[in-house]
Coordinates of C-alpha atoms in Angstrom, one line a residue:
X297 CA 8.8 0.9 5.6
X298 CA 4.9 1.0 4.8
X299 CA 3.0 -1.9 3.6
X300 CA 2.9 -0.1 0.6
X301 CA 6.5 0.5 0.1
X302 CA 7.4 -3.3 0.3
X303 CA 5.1 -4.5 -2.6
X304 CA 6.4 -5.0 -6.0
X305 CA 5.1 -2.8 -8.2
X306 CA 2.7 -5.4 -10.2
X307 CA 1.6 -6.2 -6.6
X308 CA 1.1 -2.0 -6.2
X309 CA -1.0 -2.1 -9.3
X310 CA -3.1 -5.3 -8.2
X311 CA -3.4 -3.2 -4.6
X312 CA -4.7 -0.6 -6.6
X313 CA -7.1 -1.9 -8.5
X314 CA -8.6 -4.4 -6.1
X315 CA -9.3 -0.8 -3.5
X316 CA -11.0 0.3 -6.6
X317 CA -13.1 -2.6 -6.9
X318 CA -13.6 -2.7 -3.5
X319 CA -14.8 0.8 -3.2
X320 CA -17.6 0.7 -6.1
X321 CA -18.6 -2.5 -4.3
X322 CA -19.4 -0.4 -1.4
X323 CA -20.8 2.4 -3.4
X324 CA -23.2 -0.5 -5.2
X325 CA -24.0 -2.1 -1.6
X326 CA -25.0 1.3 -0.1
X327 CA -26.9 2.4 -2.4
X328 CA -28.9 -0.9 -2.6
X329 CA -29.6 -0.4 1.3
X330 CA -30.8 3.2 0.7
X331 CA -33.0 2.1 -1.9
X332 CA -34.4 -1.1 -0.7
X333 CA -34.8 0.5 3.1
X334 CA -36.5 3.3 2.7
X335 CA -39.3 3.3 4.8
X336 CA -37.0 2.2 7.4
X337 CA -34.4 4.9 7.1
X338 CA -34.9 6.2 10.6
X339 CA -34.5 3.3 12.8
X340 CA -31.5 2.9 15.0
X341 CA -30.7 -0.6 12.7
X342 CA -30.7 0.8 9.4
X343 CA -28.4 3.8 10.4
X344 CA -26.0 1.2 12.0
X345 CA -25.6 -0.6 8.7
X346 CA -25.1 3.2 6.7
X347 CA -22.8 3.8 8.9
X348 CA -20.4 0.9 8.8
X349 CA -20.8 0.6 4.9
X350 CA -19.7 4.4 4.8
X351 CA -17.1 4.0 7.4
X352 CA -15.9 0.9 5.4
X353 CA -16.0 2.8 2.2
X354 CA -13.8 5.8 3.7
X355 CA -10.9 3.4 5.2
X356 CA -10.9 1.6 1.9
X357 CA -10.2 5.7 0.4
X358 CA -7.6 6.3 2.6
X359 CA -5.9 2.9 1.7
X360 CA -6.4 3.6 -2.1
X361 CA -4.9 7.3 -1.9
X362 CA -1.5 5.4 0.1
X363 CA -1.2 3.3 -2.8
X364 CA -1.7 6.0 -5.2
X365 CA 0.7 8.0 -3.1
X366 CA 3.5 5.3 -3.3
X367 CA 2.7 4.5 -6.9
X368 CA 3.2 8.6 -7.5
X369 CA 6.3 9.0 -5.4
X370 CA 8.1 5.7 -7.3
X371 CA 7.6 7.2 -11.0
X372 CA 8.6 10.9 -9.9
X373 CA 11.8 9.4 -8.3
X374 CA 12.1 7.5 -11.6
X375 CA 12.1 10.5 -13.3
X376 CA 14.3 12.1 -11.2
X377 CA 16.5 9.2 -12.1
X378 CA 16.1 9.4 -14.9
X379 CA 16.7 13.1 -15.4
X380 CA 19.9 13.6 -13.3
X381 CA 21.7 10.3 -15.3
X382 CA 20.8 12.0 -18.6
X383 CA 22.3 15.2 -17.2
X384 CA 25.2 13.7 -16.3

């Protein structure tokens, strides 16, 4: 069983929306660097720091899409529930 498959689903939504938080954080902070770093955009430090906020930003992506994922899967097999008890 994932992580994602043992929270509630209040806790799911809360997972959610904190990833979603998270990520425009990292969008904010990026951009910030980029902007306040210009003239220092080609040395070794400043694309170190890119790096690890974009690297940061794309395992916090993945982690949002599982959630989604496991959000998605639990209302479709509610449906399906749903829709093979009214058949009956």
């Amino acid at each position: 069983m994932t992580k994602c498959q043992q929270l509630s689903d209040d806790d799911l939504l809360l997972a959610i929306e904190r990833a979603r938080v998270a990520i425009e954080g990292q969008k904010l902070v990026l951009a910030k660097l980029v902007a306040g770093t210009l003239e220092f955009q080609d040395t070794v430090d400043h694309r170190e720091l890119v790096d690890t906020h974009i690297l940061t930003r794309a395992m916090q992506e993945s982690d949002l899409r599982d959630l989604e994922a496991e959000w998605q899967r639990r209302h479709d097999m509610h449906r399906y529930t749903l829709y093979t008890a009214v058949e009956m």
